[in-house]
Coordinates of C-alpha atoms and ligand atoms in Angstrom, one line a residue:
M1 CA 0.0 0.0 0.0
S2 CA 2.8 2.4 0.8
V3 CA 3.9 2.5 -2.8
A4 CA 0.4 3.6 -3.8
P5 CA 0.2 7.2 -5.1
I6 CA -0.9 10.3 -3.2
G7 CA -3.9 11.8 -5.1
I8 CA -4.1 15.6 -5.4
F9 CA -7.0 17.4 -7.0
D10 CA -8.0 21.0 -7.7
S11 CA -10.6 22.7 -9.7
G12 CA -7.8 23.4 -12.1
I13 CA -4.0 23.9 -12.2
G14 CA -3.8 25.9 -9.0
G15 CA -3.1 22.8 -6.8
I16 CA 0.2 22.4 -8.7
T17 CA 1.5 25.0 -6.2
I18 CA 0.6 22.5 -3.4
Y19 CA 1.9 19.6 -5.4
K20 CA 5.3 21.3 -5.7
E21 CA 5.7 21.5 -1.9
I22 CA 4.5 17.9 -1.4
H23 CA 7.1 16.6 -3.9
R24 CA 9.8 18.8 -2.3
L25 CA 9.1 17.3 1.1
L26 CA 8.2 13.8 0.1
P27 CA 10.4 13.1 -3.0
Y28 CA 9.9 9.3 -2.9
E29 CA 6.1 9.4 -3.1
N30 CA 4.3 8.5 -6.3
T31 CA 1.6 11.1 -7.1
I32 CA -1.4 11.6 -9.3
Y33 CA -2.5 15.2 -10.0
L34 CA -6.0 15.8 -11.3
A35 CA -7.0 19.2 -12.7
D36 CA -10.8 19.6 -13.1
S37 CA -10.1 22.6 -15.3
K38 CA -13.3 22.0 -17.4
N39 CA -15.3 23.0 -14.3
A40 CA -13.0 25.8 -13.0
P41 CA -13.6 27.9 -11.1
Y42 CA -15.7 26.2 -8.4
G43 CA -15.9 29.5 -6.5
G44 CA -19.4 30.7 -7.4
K45 CA -21.0 27.3 -8.0
G46 CA -22.7 26.5 -4.7
K47 CA -22.1 23.8 -2.2
N48 CA -23.9 20.9 -3.9
K49 CA -22.2 21.3 -7.2
I50 CA -18.8 21.6 -5.5
I51 CA -19.5 18.4 -3.6
E52 CA -20.6 16.7 -6.8
Y53 CA -17.3 17.7 -8.6
S54 CA -15.2 16.7 -5.5
V55 CA -16.9 13.3 -5.4
K56 CA -16.1 12.7 -9.1
N57 CA -12.5 13.7 -8.6
T58 CA -12.1 11.5 -5.5
E59 CA -13.6 8.5 -7.3
F60 CA -11.2 9.0 -10.2
L61 CA -8.2 9.1 -7.8
L62 CA -9.5 6.0 -5.9
R63 CA -10.0 4.1 -9.1
N64 CA -6.3 4.8 -9.7
G65 CA -5.3 3.4 -6.4
C66 CA -4.6 6.5 -4.3
K67 CA -3.8 5.9 -0.6
L68 CA -4.5 9.5 0.5
I69 CA -6.1 12.5 -1.1
V70 CA -5.0 16.1 -0.9
V71 CA -7.9 18.5 -1.7
A72 CA -5.6 21.2 -3.1
C73 CA -8.4 23.7 -3.6
N74 CA -9.6 26.1 -0.9
T75 CA -13.2 26.2 -2.3
A76 CA -13.5 22.4 -2.4
S77 CA -11.8 22.1 1.0
T78 CA -14.2 24.4 2.7
N79 CA -17.3 23.0 1.0
A80 CA -16.7 19.3 0.4
V81 CA -14.1 17.8 2.7
K82 CA -16.6 17.0 5.5
Y83 CA -18.7 15.1 3.0
L84 CA -15.8 13.3 1.6
R85 CA -14.5 12.2 5.0
E86 CA -17.9 10.9 5.9
H87 CA -18.2 8.8 2.7
Y88 CA -14.7 7.5 1.9
D89 CA -12.2 5.6 4.0
V90 CA -8.9 7.1 2.8
P91 CA -7.4 10.1 4.7
F92 CA -8.2 13.5 3.2
I93 CA -5.9 16.6 3.7
R94 CA -7.6 19.9 3.2
V95 CA -6.1 23.3 2.5
Q96 CA -6.9 26.4 4.5
P97 CA -6.0 30.0 4.2
A98 CA -3.0 30.9 6.4
I99 CA -5.0 33.3 8.6
K100 CA -3.4 32.1 11.8
P101 CA 0.3 32.9 11.0
A102 CA -0.7 36.1 9.3
A103 CA -2.5 37.3 12.4
L104 CA 0.4 36.3 14.6
N105 CA 2.9 38.1 12.4
S106 CA 1.0 41.3 11.8
K107 CA 2.5 44.4 13.3
T108 CA -0.1 46.8 11.8
K109 CA -2.8 44.4 13.2
T110 CA -4.4 44.4 9.7
V111 CA -4.2 41.4 7.4
G112 CA -5.6 41.1 3.9
I113 CA -7.0 37.9 2.4
L114 CA -7.5 37.4 -1.3
A115 CA -9.7 34.4 -2.1
T116 CA -12.7 33.2 -4.2
I117 CA -16.2 34.1 -3.1
G118 CA -16.8 30.4 -2.2
T119 CA -13.9 30.4 0.3
L120 CA -14.7 33.9 1.7
K121 CA -18.3 33.0 2.4
S122 CA -17.5 29.6 4.0
K123 CA -18.2 28.6 7.5
L124 CA -14.6 27.3 7.9
L125 CA -13.1 30.6 7.1
Y126 CA -15.4 32.4 9.4
E127 CA -14.5 29.9 12.2
T128 CA -10.8 30.3 11.5
S129 CA -11.0 34.1 11.6
Q130 CA -13.0 33.9 14.9
R131 CA -10.5 31.6 16.4
F132 CA -7.2 33.1 15.3
A133 CA -7.8 36.6 14.1
Q134 CA -9.8 38.2 16.9
E135 CA -7.1 40.7 17.6
V136 CA -6.6 41.9 14.0
T137 CA -8.7 43.4 11.3
V138 CA -9.2 41.1 8.3
V139 CA -9.7 42.9 5.0
E140 CA -11.4 40.4 2.6
Q141 CA -11.2 40.7 -1.1
V142 CA -12.8 38.4 -3.7
G143 CA -10.3 37.7 -6.6
E144 CA -13.1 37.7 -9.2
G145 CA -11.7 36.7 -12.6
L146 CA -8.2 35.8 -11.5
V147 CA -8.7 32.0 -11.7
N148 CA -10.2 32.3 -15.1
L149 CA -7.2 34.3 -16.4
I150 CA -4.7 31.9 -15.0
E151 CA -6.6 28.9 -16.4
S152 CA -6.6 30.5 -19.8
G153 CA -2.8 31.1 -19.6
K154 CA -3.1 34.9 -19.2
T155 CA -1.1 35.2 -16.0
N156 CA 1.1 38.0 -17.5
S157 CA -1.6 40.0 -19.2
A158 CA -2.6 43.7 -19.0
K159 CA -6.0 42.5 -17.7
M160 CA -4.3 40.6 -14.8
T161 CA -2.3 43.7 -13.8
E162 CA -5.5 45.8 -13.9
L163 CA -7.5 43.3 -11.7
L164 CA -4.6 42.9 -9.2
N165 CA -4.3 46.7 -8.9
K166 CA -8.0 47.0 -8.3
Y167 CA -8.0 44.3 -5.6
L168 CA -4.7 45.1 -3.8
Q169 CA -4.6 48.9 -3.8
P170 CA -7.6 49.2 -1.3
M171 CA -5.9 46.7 1.0
L172 CA -2.7 48.7 0.9
A173 CA -4.8 51.8 1.8
E174 CA -6.1 49.9 4.8
N175 CA -2.4 49.4 5.9
I176 CA -2.2 45.6 5.7
D177 CA 1.2 44.1 6.3
Q178 CA 0.3 40.5 5.6
L179 CA -1.4 39.2 2.5
V180 CA -3.0 35.7 2.7
L181 CA -3.5 34.0 -0.7
G182 CA -6.6 32.0 0.0
C183 CA -6.7 30.2 -3.4
T184 CA -4.1 27.7 -4.6
H185 CA -4.0 29.3 -8.0
Y186 CA -2.8 32.7 -6.6
P187 CA 0.9 31.7 -5.7
F188 CA 1.4 31.7 -9.5
L189 CA 0.8 35.5 -9.3
I190 CA 3.4 36.2 -6.6
P191 CA 5.8 38.1 -9.0
Q192 CA 3.0 40.3 -10.3
I193 CA 1.6 40.8 -6.7
K194 CA 5.1 41.9 -5.5
E195 CA 5.3 44.5 -8.2
I196 CA 2.2 46.1 -6.7
V197 CA 2.7 45.6 -3.0
G198 CA 6.5 45.8 -2.8
E199 CA 8.7 43.8 -0.5
K200 CA 7.3 45.1 2.8
I201 CA 4.1 43.0 2.6
N202 CA 4.5 39.4 3.7
I203 CA 2.7 37.1 1.3
L204 CA 1.5 33.8 2.8
D205 CA 0.2 30.7 1.0
S206 CA -0.5 27.2 2.4
G207 CA 1.8 24.9 0.3
E208 CA 4.4 24.1 2.9
A209 CA 2.0 23.6 5.7
I210 CA -0.1 21.2 3.6
A211 CA 3.0 19.2 2.6
R212 CA 4.0 19.0 6.3
Q213 CA 0.5 17.9 7.3
T214 CA 0.5 15.2 4.5
K215 CA 3.8 13.8 5.8
V216 CA 2.4 13.7 9.4
I217 CA -0.7 11.8 8.3
L218 CA 1.2 9.4 6.1
K219 CA 3.5 8.6 9.0
Q220 CA 0.7 8.2 11.4
E221 CA -1.2 5.8 9.1
N222 CA 1.9 3.9 8.2
L223 CA 1.6 4.9 4.6
L224 CA 5.0 6.5 3.9
N225 CA 6.6 5.0 0.8
N226 CA 9.8 3.4 2.0
S227 CA 11.0 2.2 -1.3
H228 CA 13.4 4.6 -3.0
S229 CA 12.8 3.5 -6.5
K230 CA 12.1 6.0 -9.3
V231 CA 8.8 7.8 -8.6
Q232 CA 5.8 7.9 -11.0
R233 CA 4.2 11.3 -11.3
K234 CA 1.1 11.7 -13.4
F235 CA -0.6 15.0 -14.2
Y236 CA -4.1 14.8 -15.7
T237 CA -6.4 17.6 -16.9
N238 CA -9.8 17.6 -18.6
G239 CA -9.1 21.1 -19.8
N240 CA -6.4 22.7 -21.8
R241 CA -3.3 20.4 -21.7
A242 CA -1.0 23.2 -22.9
V243 CA -1.8 25.4 -19.9
L244 CA -1.1 22.6 -17.4
Q245 CA 2.1 21.9 -19.3
Y246 CA 3.2 25.5 -19.2
F247 CA 2.9 25.7 -15.3
L248 CA 4.7 22.3 -14.9
D249 CA 7.5 23.6 -17.0
T250 CA 7.9 26.6 -14.8
F251 CA 9.3 24.5 -12.0
E252 CA 10.7 21.3 -13.5
E253 CA 11.7 19.8 -16.8
N254 CA 10.4 16.5 -18.1
L255 CA 7.0 16.5 -16.4
E256 CA 4.2 15.6 -18.7
A257 CA 0.7 16.9 -18.7
E258 CA -1.9 14.5 -20.1
K259 CA -5.4 15.4 -21.4
I260 CA -8.2 13.0 -20.3
E261 CA -12.0 12.9 -20.2
F262 CA -13.5 12.5 -16.8
Ligands
DGL1 N1 -7.6 26.6 -6.7 C1 -9.0 26.9 -6.2 C2 -9.0 27.3 -4.8 O1 -8.0 27.2 -4.1 C3 -9.5 27.8 -7.2 C4 -10.8 28.4 -6.9 C5 -12.1 27.9 -7.5 O2 -12.1 27.0 -8.3 O3 -13.1 28.5 -7.1 O4 -10.0 27.7 -4.2

């Protein structure tokens, strides 16, 4: 069982930012990445639809023998992980915006969070803010349109710069010193975000924390892959293969995106 792959899914290619950290920390683990880009973004779709997509993704990964599933999507994590845990036996790891470290680090006592509407409206985010961010002001901003632009390969477009300016300038005016990226697609925008907010704002995403949590659970469940043979890494998308390939190429050579129907 320990040689079985870790399954990772997202509404699209954003979860690759989580995949990267998992592979960095757990280089001997086989992995299957599934991008449901055909249905991205999940953000405005409503809880039932998000559960339906998450079930479909989970069943695909289980059919392919996965021993653990990382829900590398904030929107699916906040809306569907409870349902998945109740209906399937494998361990699920969920992502969560890094509100807690942001609140602890903030000197201005004001943190910004950029996320999809589905995440910002969720009960989980509300509870996390109540628990960890009582002492700070949380400035929320919906990143309307950002996922669509990334999914269509327009990360470096004029439209992207326009939207980022529109979303980030009001946060700067509120004196944030921490910016939480509450969507796994957004770390792909860090260079563009830094051009707007400068170096003084601390940008937080969840990749490393999720990778650490994945390791803890694999260890606890006795599922770590102890064989050090060459790993198998699969990357599937039901959307545009070239876009997934582009983002894979940004961090490693020789990874191959495959287009499938599911
Ligand atoms: N990567 C997803 C997330 O982290 C994208 C958002 C969506 O599909 O709504 O929430």
